mmCIF file of C-alpha atoms in Angstrom:
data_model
loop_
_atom_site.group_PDB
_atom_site.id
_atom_site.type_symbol
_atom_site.label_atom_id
_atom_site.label_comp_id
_atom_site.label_asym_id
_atom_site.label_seq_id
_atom_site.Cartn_x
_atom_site.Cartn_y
_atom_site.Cartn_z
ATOM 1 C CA UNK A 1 -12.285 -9.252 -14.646
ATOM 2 C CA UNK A 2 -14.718 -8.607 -11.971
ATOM 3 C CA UNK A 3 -15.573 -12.252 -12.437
ATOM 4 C CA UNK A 4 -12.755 -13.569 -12.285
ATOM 5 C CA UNK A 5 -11.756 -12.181 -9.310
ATOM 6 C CA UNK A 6 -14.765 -12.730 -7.263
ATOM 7 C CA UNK A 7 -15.013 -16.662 -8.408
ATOM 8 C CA UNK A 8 -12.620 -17.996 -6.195
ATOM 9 C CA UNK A 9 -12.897 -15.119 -2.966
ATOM 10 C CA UNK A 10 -11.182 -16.904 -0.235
ATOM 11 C CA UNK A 11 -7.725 -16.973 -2.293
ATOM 12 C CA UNK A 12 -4.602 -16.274 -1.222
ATOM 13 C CA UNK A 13 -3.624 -14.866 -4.506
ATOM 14 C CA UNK A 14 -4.420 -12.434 -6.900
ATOM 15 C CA UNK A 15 -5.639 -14.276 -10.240
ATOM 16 C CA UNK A 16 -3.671 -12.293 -12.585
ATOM 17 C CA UNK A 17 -3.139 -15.544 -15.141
ATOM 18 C CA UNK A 18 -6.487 -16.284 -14.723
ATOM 19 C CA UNK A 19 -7.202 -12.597 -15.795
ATOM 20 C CA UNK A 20 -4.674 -12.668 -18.751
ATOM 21 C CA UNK A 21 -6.055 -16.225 -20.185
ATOM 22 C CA UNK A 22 -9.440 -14.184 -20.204
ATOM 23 C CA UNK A 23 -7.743 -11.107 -22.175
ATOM 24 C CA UNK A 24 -5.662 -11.034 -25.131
ATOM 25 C CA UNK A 25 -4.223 -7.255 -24.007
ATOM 26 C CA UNK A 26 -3.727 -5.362 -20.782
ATOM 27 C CA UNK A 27 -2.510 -1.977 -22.079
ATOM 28 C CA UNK A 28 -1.351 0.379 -19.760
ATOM 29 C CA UNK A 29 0.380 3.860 -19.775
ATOM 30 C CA UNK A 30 3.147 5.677 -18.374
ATOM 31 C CA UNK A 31 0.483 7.276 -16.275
ATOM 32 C CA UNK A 32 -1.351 4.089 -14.682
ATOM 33 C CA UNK A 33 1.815 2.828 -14.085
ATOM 34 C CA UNK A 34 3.219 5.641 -11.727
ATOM 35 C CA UNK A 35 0.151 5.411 -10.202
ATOM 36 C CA UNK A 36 0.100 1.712 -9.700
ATOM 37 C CA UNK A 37 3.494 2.478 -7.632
ATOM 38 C CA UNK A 38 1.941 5.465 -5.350
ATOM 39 C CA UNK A 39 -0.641 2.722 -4.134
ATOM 40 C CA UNK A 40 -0.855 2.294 -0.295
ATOM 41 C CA UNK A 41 -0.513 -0.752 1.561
ATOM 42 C CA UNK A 42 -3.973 -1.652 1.633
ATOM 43 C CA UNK A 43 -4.863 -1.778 -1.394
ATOM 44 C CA UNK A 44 -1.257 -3.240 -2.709
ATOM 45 C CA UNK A 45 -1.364 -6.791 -2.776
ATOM 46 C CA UNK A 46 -2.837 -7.265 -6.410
ATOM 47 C CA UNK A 47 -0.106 -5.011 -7.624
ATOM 48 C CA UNK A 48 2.618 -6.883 -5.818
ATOM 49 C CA UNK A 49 0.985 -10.279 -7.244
ATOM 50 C CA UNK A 50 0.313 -9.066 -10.784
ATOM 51 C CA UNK A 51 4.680 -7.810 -10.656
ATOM 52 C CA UNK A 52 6.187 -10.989 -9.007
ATOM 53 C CA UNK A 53 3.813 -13.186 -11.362
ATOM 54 C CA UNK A 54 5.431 -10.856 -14.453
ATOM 55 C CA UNK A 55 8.709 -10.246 -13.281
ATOM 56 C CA UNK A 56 9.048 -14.321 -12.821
ATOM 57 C CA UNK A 57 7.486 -15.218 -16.147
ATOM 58 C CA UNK A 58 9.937 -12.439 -18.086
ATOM 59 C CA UNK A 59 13.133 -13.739 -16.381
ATOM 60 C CA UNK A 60 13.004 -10.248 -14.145
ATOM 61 C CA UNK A 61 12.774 -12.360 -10.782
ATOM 62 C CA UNK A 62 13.264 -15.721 -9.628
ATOM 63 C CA UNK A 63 10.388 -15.787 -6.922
ATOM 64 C CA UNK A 64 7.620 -17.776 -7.249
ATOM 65 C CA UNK A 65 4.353 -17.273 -5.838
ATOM 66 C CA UNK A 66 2.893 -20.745 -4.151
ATOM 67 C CA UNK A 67 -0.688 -21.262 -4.399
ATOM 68 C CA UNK A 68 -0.485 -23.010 -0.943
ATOM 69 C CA UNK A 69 1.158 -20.426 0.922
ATOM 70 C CA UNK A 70 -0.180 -17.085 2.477
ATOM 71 C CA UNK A 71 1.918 -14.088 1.139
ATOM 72 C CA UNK A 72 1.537 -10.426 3.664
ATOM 73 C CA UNK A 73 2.131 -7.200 2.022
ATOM 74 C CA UNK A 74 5.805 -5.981 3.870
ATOM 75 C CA UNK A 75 7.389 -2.756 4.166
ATOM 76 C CA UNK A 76 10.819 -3.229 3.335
ATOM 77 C CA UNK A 77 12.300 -0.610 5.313
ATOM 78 C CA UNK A 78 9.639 -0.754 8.303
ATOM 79 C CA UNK A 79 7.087 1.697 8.888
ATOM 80 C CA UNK A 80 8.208 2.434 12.436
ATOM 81 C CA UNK A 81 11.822 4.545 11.025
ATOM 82 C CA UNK A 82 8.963 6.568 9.112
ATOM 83 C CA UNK A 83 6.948 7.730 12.460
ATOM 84 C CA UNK A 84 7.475 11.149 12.276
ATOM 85 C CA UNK A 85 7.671 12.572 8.849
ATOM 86 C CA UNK A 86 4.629 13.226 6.437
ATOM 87 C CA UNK A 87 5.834 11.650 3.466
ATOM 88 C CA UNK A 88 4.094 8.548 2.826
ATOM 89 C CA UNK A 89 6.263 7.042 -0.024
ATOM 90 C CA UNK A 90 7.251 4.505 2.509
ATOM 91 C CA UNK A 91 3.456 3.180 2.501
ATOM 92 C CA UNK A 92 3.548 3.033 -1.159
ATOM 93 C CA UNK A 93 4.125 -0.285 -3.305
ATOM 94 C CA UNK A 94 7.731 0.693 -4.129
ATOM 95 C CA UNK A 95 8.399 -0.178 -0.483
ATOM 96 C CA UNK A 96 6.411 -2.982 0.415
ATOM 97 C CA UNK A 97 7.107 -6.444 -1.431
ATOM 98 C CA UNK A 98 5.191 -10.064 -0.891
ATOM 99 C CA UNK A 99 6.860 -12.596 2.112
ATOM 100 C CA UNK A 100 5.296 -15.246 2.763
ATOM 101 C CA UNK A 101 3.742 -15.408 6.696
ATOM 102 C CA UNK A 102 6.572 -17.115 8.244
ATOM 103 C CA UNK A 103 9.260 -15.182 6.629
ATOM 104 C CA UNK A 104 7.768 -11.522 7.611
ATOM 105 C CA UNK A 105 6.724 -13.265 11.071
ATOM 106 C CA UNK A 106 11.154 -13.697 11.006
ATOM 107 C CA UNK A 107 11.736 -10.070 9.933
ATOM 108 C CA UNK A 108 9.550 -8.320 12.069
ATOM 109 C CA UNK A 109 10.353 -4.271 12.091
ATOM 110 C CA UNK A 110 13.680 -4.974 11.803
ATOM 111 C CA UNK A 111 15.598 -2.153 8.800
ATOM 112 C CA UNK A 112 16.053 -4.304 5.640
ATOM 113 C CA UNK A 113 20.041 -3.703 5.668
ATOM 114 C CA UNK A 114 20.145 -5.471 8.760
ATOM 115 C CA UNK A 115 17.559 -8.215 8.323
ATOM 116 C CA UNK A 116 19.403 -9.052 5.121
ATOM 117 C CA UNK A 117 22.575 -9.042 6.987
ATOM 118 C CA UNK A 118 21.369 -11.602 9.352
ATOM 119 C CA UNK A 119 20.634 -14.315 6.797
ATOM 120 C CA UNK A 120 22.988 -16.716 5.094
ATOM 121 C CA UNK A 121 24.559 -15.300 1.730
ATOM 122 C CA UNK A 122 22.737 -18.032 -0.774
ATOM 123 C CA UNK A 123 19.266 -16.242 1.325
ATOM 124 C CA UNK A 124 20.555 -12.793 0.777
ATOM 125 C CA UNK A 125 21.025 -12.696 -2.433
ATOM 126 C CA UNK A 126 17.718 -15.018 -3.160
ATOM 127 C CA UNK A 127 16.170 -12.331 -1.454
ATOM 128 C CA UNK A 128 17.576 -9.333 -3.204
ATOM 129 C CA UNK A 129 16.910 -10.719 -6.337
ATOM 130 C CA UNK A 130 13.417 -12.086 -6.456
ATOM 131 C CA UNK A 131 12.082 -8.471 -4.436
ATOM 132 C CA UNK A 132 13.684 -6.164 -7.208
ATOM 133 C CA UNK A 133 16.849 -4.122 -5.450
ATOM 134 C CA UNK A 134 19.792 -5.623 -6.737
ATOM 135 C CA UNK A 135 22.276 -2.772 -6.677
ATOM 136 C CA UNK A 136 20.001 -0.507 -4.812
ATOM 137 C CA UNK A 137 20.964 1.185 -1.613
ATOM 138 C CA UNK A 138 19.467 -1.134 1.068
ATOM 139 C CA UNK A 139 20.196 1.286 4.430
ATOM 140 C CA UNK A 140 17.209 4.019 5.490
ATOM 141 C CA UNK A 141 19.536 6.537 4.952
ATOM 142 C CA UNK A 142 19.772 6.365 1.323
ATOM 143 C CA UNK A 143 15.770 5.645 1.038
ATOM 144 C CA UNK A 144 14.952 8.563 -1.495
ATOM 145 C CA UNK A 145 18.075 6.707 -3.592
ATOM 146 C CA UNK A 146 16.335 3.228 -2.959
ATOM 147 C CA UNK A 147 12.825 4.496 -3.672
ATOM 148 C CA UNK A 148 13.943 6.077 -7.193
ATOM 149 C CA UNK A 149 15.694 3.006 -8.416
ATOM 150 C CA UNK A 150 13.272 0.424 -7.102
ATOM 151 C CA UNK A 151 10.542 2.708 -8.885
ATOM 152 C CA UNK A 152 12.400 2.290 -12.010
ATOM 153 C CA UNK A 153 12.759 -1.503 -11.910
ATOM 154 C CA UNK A 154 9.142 -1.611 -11.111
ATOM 155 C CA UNK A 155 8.498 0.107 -14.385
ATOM 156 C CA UNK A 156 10.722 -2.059 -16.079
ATOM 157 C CA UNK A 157 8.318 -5.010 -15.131
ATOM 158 C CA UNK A 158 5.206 -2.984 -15.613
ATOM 159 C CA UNK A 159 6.379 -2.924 -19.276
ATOM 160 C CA UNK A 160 5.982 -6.093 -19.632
ATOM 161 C CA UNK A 161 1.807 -6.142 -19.497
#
């Protein structure tokens, strides 16, 4: 895998189909995958690429990672409304999804309810479904509500490996 990864190092994407070409199975439990979700924002972006790439390919998304574009790991509900409290679930990969430069350039810090509430309809729900929180709760206020049922469709695509 090592390999693989370190062939191409200038990418702008994870090679996850690369990776699964190499290897018949990528087994992993109930364990790895809650930790794969407690992840921090540094070290998220293969995550996020390996669940868009499997969520897309298993009919669990509709967005499609472009080889030609640069993708930036986002918070979805920005890391400024989290300032002052110790919990650091909102630096974990069940709040930060893939945009691509110019998009998250658009968004800025600005609370996801309201950023999706500023964007044509056909956008909107685009958005909501390719990022995995259709029929979540998209204000801060509900965020321990948005963070359990976004960890649970993250599972569901975990599955999928």
């Amino acid at each position: 895998i090592r390999d693989i990864i370190h062939k191409e190092p200038k990418k702008a994407y994870f090679p996850y189909e690369e990776i699964e070409q190499e290897y018949d199975e990528l087994k992993i439990t109930e364990d790895d995958k809650d930790k794969l979700l407690l992840v921090r924002k540094s070290n998220a972006f293969p995550i996020l690429n390996i669940i868009y790439s499997l969520g897309r390919r298993n009919g669990l998304s509709n967005m499609k990672l472009e080889k030609d574009k640069v993708y930036d790991v986002d918070h979805m509900h920005p890391k400024i409304a989290f300032e002052n409290q110790s919990d650091m679930t909102y630096d974990t990969v069940v709040n930060l999804e893939l945009l691509d430069s110019e998009t998250n350039r658009s968004k800025n810090k600005q609370p996801l309810d309201k950023w999706l509430n500023g964007v044509e309809e056909a956008t909107k729900n685009l958005i909501i479904d390719s990022h995995y929180i259709k029929d979540l709760p998209l204000g801060i206020e509900k965020f321990d509500e948005f963070v359990k049922g976004r960890k649970l469709l993250l599972k569901a695509v975990l599955d999928k490996l």
